[in-house]
C-alpha positions in Angstrom: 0.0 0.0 0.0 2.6 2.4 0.9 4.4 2.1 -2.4 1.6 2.1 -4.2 1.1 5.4 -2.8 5.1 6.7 -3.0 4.5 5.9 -6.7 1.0 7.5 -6.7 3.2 10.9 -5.6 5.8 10.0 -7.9 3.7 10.3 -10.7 1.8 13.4 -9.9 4.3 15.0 -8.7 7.9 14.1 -9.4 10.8 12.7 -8.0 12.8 15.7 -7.3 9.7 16.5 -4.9 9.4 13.5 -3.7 12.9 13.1 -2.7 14.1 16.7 -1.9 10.9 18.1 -0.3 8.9 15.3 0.6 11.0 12.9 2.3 12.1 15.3 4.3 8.6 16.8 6.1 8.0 12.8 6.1 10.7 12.1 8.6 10.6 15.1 10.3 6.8 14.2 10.9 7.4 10.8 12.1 10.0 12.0 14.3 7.7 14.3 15.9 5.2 11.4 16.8 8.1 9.7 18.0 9.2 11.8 19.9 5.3 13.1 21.4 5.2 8.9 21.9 8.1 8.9 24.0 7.3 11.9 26.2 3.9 11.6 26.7 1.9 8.8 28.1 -1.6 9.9 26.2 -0.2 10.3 23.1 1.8 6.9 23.5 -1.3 5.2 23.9 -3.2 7.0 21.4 -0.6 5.8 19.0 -0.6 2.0 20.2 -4.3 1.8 20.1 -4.9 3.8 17.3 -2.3 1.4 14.8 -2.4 -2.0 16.5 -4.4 -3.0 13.0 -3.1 -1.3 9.9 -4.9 -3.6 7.9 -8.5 -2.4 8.5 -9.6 0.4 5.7 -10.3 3.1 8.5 -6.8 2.8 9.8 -5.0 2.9 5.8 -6.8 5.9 5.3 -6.0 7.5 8.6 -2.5 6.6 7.1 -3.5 8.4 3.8 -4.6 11.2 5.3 -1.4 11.6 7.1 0.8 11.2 3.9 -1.6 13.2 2.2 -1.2 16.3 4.7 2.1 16.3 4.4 2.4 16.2 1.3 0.1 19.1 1.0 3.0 20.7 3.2 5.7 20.0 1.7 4.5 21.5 -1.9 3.1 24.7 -0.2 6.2 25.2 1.3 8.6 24.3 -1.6 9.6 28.1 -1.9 11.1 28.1 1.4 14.4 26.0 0.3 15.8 28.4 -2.8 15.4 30.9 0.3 17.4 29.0 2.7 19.5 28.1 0.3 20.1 31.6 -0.6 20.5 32.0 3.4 23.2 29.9 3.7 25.7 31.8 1.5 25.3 34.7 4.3 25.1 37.4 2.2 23.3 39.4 4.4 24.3 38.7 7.7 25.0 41.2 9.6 28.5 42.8 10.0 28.8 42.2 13.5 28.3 38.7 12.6 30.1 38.3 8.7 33.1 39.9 9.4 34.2 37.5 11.6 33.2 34.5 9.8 35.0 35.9 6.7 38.1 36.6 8.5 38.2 32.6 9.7 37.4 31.6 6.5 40.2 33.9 5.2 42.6 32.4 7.6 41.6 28.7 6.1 42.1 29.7 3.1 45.0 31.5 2.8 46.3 28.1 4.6 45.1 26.2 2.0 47.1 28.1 -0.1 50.0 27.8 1.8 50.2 24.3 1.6 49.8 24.1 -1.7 52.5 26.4 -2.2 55.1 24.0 -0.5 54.1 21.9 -2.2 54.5 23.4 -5.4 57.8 25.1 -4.2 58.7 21.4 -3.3 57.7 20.3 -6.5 60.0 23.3 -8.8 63.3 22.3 -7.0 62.8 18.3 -8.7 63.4 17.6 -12.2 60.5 18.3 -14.6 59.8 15.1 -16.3 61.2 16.0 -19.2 63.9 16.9 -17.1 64.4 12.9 -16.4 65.9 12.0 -19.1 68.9 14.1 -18.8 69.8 12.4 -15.4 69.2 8.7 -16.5 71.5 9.5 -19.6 74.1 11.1 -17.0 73.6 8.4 -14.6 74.1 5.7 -17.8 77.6 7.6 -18.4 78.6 6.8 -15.5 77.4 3.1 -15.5 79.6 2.5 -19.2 82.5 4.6 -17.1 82.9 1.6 -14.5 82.0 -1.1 -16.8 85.4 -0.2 -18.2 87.2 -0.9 -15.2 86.1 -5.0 -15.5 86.5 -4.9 -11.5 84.5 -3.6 -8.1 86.9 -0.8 -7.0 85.0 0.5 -4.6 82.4 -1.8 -3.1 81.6 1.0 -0.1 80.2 2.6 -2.5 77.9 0.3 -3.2 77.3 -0.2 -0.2 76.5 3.5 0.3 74.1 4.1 -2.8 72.1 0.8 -0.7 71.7 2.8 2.4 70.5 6.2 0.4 68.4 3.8 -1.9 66.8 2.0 0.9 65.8 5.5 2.1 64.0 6.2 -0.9 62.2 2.8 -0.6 61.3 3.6 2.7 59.5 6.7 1.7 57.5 5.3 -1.3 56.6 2.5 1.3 54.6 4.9 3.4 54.4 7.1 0.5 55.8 10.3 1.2 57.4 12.7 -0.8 60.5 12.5 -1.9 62.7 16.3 -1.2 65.1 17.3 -3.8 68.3 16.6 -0.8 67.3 12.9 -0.7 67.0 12.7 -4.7 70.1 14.5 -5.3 72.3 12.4 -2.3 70.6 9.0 -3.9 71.8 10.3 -7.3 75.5 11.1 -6.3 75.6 8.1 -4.3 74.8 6.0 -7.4 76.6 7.8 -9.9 79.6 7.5 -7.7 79.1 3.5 -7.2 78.8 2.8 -11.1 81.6 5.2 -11.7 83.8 3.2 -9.6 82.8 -0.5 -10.3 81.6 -2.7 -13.2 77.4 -2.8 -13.1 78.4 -5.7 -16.1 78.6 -9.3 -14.3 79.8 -10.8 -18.0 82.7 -8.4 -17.7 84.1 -8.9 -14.5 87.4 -10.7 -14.3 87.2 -11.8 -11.0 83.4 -14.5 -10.2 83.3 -13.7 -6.6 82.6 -10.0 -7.4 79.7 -11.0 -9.0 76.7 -10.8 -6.3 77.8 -7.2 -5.7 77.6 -6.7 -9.6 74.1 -7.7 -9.6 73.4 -5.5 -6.8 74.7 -2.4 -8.1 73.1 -3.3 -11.6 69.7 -3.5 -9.8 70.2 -0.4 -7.7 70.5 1.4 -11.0 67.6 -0.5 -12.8 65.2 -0.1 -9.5 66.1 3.8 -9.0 65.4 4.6 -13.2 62.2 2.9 -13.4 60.9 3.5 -9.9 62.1 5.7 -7.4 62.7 8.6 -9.7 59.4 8.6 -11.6 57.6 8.3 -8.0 59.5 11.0 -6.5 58.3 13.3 -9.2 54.7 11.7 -10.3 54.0 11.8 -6.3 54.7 15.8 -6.0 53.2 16.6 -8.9 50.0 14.5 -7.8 50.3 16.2 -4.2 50.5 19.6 -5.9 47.6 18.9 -8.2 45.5 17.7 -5.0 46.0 20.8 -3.0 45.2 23.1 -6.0 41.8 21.1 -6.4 41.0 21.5 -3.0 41.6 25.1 -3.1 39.8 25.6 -6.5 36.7 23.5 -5.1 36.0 25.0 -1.8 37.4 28.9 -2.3 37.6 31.8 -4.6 40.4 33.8 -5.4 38.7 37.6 -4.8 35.4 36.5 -3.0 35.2 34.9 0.5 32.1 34.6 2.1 31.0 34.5 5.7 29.2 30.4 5.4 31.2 27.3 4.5 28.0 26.9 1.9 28.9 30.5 0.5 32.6 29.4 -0.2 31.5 26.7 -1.9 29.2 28.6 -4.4 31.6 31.3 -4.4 33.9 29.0 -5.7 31.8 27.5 -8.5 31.0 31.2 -9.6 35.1 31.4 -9.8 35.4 28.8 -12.0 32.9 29.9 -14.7 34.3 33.2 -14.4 38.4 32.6 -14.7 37.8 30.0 -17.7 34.7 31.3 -19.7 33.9 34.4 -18.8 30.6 33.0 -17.9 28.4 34.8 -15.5 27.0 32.0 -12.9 24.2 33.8 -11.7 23.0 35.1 -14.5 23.5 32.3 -17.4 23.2 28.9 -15.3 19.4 28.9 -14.8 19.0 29.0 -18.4 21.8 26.9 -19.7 20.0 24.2 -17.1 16.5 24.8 -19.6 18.3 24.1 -23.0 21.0 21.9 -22.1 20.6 19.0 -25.1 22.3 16.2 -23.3 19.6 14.3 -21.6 22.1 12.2 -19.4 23.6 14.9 -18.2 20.6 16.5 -17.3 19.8 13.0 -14.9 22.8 13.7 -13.3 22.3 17.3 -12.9 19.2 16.9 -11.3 20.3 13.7 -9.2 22.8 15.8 -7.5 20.9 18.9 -7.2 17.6 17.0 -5.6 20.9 15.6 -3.2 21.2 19.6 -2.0 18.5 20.4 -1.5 17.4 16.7 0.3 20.2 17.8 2.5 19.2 21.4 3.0 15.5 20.4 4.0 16.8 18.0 6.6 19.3 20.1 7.9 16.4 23.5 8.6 13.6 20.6 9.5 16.2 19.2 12.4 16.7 22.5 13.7 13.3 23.1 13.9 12.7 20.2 15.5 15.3 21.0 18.3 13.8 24.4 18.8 10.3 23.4 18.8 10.7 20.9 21.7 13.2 22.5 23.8 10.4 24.9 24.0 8.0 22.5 24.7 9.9 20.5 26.9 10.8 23.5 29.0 7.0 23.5 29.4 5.7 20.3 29.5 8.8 18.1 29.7 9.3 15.4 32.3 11.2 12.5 30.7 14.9 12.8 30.7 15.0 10.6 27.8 13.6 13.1 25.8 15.3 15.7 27.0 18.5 13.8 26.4 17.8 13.5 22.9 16.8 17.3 21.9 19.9 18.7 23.7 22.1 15.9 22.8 21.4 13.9 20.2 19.3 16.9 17.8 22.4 18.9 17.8 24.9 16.2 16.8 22.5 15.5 14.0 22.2 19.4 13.0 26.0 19.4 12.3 25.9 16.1 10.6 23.5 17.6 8.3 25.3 20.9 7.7 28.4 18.4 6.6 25.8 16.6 4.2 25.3 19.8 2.9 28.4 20.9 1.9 30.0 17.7 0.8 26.9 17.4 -1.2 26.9 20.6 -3.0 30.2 20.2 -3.6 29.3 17.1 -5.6 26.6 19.1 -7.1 29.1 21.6 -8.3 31.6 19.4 -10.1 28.2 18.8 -12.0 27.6 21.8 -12.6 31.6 22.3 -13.9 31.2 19.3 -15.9 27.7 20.3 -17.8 29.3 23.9 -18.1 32.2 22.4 -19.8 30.8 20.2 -22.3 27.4 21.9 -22.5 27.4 25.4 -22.3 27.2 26.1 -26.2 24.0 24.9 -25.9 23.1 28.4 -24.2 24.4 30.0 -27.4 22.6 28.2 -29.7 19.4 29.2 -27.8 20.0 32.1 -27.7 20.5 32.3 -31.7 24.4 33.1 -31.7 27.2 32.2 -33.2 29.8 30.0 -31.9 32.8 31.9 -30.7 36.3 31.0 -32.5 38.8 31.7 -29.8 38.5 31.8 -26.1 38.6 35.7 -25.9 35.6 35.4 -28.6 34.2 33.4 -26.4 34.7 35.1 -22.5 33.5 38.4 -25.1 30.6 36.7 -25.7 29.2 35.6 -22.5 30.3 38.8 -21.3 27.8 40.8 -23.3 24.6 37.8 -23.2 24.8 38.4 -19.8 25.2 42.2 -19.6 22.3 41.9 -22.1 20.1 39.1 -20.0 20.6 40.3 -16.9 21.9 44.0 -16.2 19.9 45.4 -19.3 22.6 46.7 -21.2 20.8 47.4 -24.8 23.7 46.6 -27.0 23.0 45.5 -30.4 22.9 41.7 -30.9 23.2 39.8 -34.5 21.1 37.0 -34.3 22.6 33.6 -36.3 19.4 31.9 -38.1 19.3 28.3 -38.3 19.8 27.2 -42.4 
């Protein structure tokens, strides 16, 4: 019966309503009867008595009437989460209360962006990777160097390019990066211990030099193909990371009082700095006219994800500040009270975590559709495709000066053949 009537919704009304608005008014419903149940004894009983049969037809409608009403709810109120949402990015909170809240958020990111910039600094002092064949070609000089000696001259060397080698192993084991001082020492060592002794076991004179041959001939084939490329693939990786993380949660000019407001500030950034492309003003109508129907599922997916999260997240704050109320009236049960000062909180900031890892997912979406899909606007709007990217940042530039400050420039229109 109940998914008979889940689909019933479904199909009148959607499954971005179902999911992001009524789900949530559902639950927080039925954790206001549970939580009534629990605290008082007349509304316990009510409940046990009046849903001991579920199977009778007065008791599914009594169930249908509930879902029903709250569904009635949850539509009325659908305008309320584009305004919370809007909330969250604490644009107009006031001063007293922002400036803080930016400075911290300043402070975060600025050390962000000081990690990433040691590891970037890291990353300059260690051979490009076009710089790697150079060394391996130096390295092999060395190698046909000793080979000419037809002996082990200096087997402490050997011994010494080991001990910086099994550093380096160490380091990849727990994989850590590798600093330019440890490359450089593993790279003299080495140098030194094929420059000095004979890598080539056919060559040697003497057979009892031979497991030290091998040795040193592995030392060099192990550092070539593996500790060097790790060393630079790891702190170019590491830098890459950090840049990411930066790009995703901040922007370079704007920073906004709310984690949430970081987050979108940083999704208006990166239309901005590649395209030119005003967020605000262009996304709600790319999202109409966008032509790839599987992105669109995902768009949607992840945006019903947001505001499922956002809903949740006001509705459990709400709830705690509805019964604290009530139980400062009524209350009597330290079980309840237990849960709306303990455990309502924990799940507030649970939610608010929801939220932002959520629209974070949402917003590599949004990058993603932006990317691939945003000449779709263009050909909407009837004009032509740009040829370079200046063409391009020129022409989103003016659709939305035109779209959505009023600007009354002349527009050419392109005419489909």
């Amino acid at each position: 019966m109940l998914a008979q009537v889940f689909n019933t919704l479904d199909s009148w009304l959607g499954r971005q309503f179902l999911f992001a608005r009524y789900f949530p008014w559902l639950l927080f419903v039925a954790a206001n009867i549970a939580l009534a149940a629990t605290e008082f004894p007349a509304v316990r009983e009510f409940v046990i008595s009046e849903y001991q049969d579920v199977s009778t037809s007065e008791k599914l409608i009594d169930i249908f009437a509930l879902l029903f009403c709250t569904a009635v709810i949850a539509f009325v109120l659908s305008p309320v989460t584009p305004v919370i949402t809007k909330m969250l990015e604490g644009p107009n909170l006031p001063s007293w209360l922002a400036e803080p809240l930016v400075l911290r958020h300043v402070i975060e990111r600025d050390n962000v962006l000081k990690k990433r910039s040691g590891f970037f600094a890291a990353l300059v002092e260690l051979p490009e990777k076009n710089g790697i064949k150079p060394i391996l070609q130096k390295i092999e000089k060395n190698r046909l160097r000793g080979e000419v000696l037809m002996s082990l001259v200096d087997e402490d060397a050997i011994d010494e390019a080991e001990a910086k080698m099994r550093s380096l192993r160490r380091l990849r084991l727990v994989n850590r990066p590798v600093t330019n001082v440890d490359l450089q020492e593993a790279i003299e060592a080495l140098e030194l211990a094929l420059r000095t002794n004979c890598a080539d076991e056919k060559l040697l004179r003497r057979p009892s030099q031979v497991p030290k041959a091998k040795q040193l001939a592995a030392l060099h084939e192990e550092f070539a193909r593996t500790m060097l490329p790790y060393a630079i693939s790891l702190s170019e990786g590491r830098e890459a990371r950090a840049y990411d993380k930066y790009a995703e949660q901040y922007s370079d000019v704007e920073v906004m009082p709310t984690r949430f407001g970081n987050d979108v500030a940083a999704l208006r950034a990166y239309c901005s700095s590649r395209y030119g492309f005003d967020f605000d003003v262009l996304w709600p109508r790319l999202s109409m006219v966008i032509k790839d129907q599987q992105l669109v599922s995902r768009l949607e997916s992840s945006k019903t994800q947001v505001d499922f999260s956002i809903l949740c997240m006001t509705l459990t704050s709400l709830f705690t500040v509805v019964w604290l109320v009530v139980l400062a009236i009524y209350g009597k049960s330290l079980l309840t009270v237990a849960i709306v000062t303990l455990g309502a909180p924990v799940v507030f900031v649970a939610w608010f975590g929801i939220v932002h890892q959520s629209y974070q997912a949402y917003a590599v979406v949004v990058r993603l559709a932006i990317d691939v899909a945003r000449f779709d606007l263009l050909d909407a709007l009837r004009q032509p495709l740009p040829l370079t990217t200046a063409d391009e940042k020129a022409s989103w530039i003016r659709a939305a000066e035109f779209l959505g400050r009023n600007y009354r420039d002349e527009f050419s229109y392109r005419h489909p053949p």
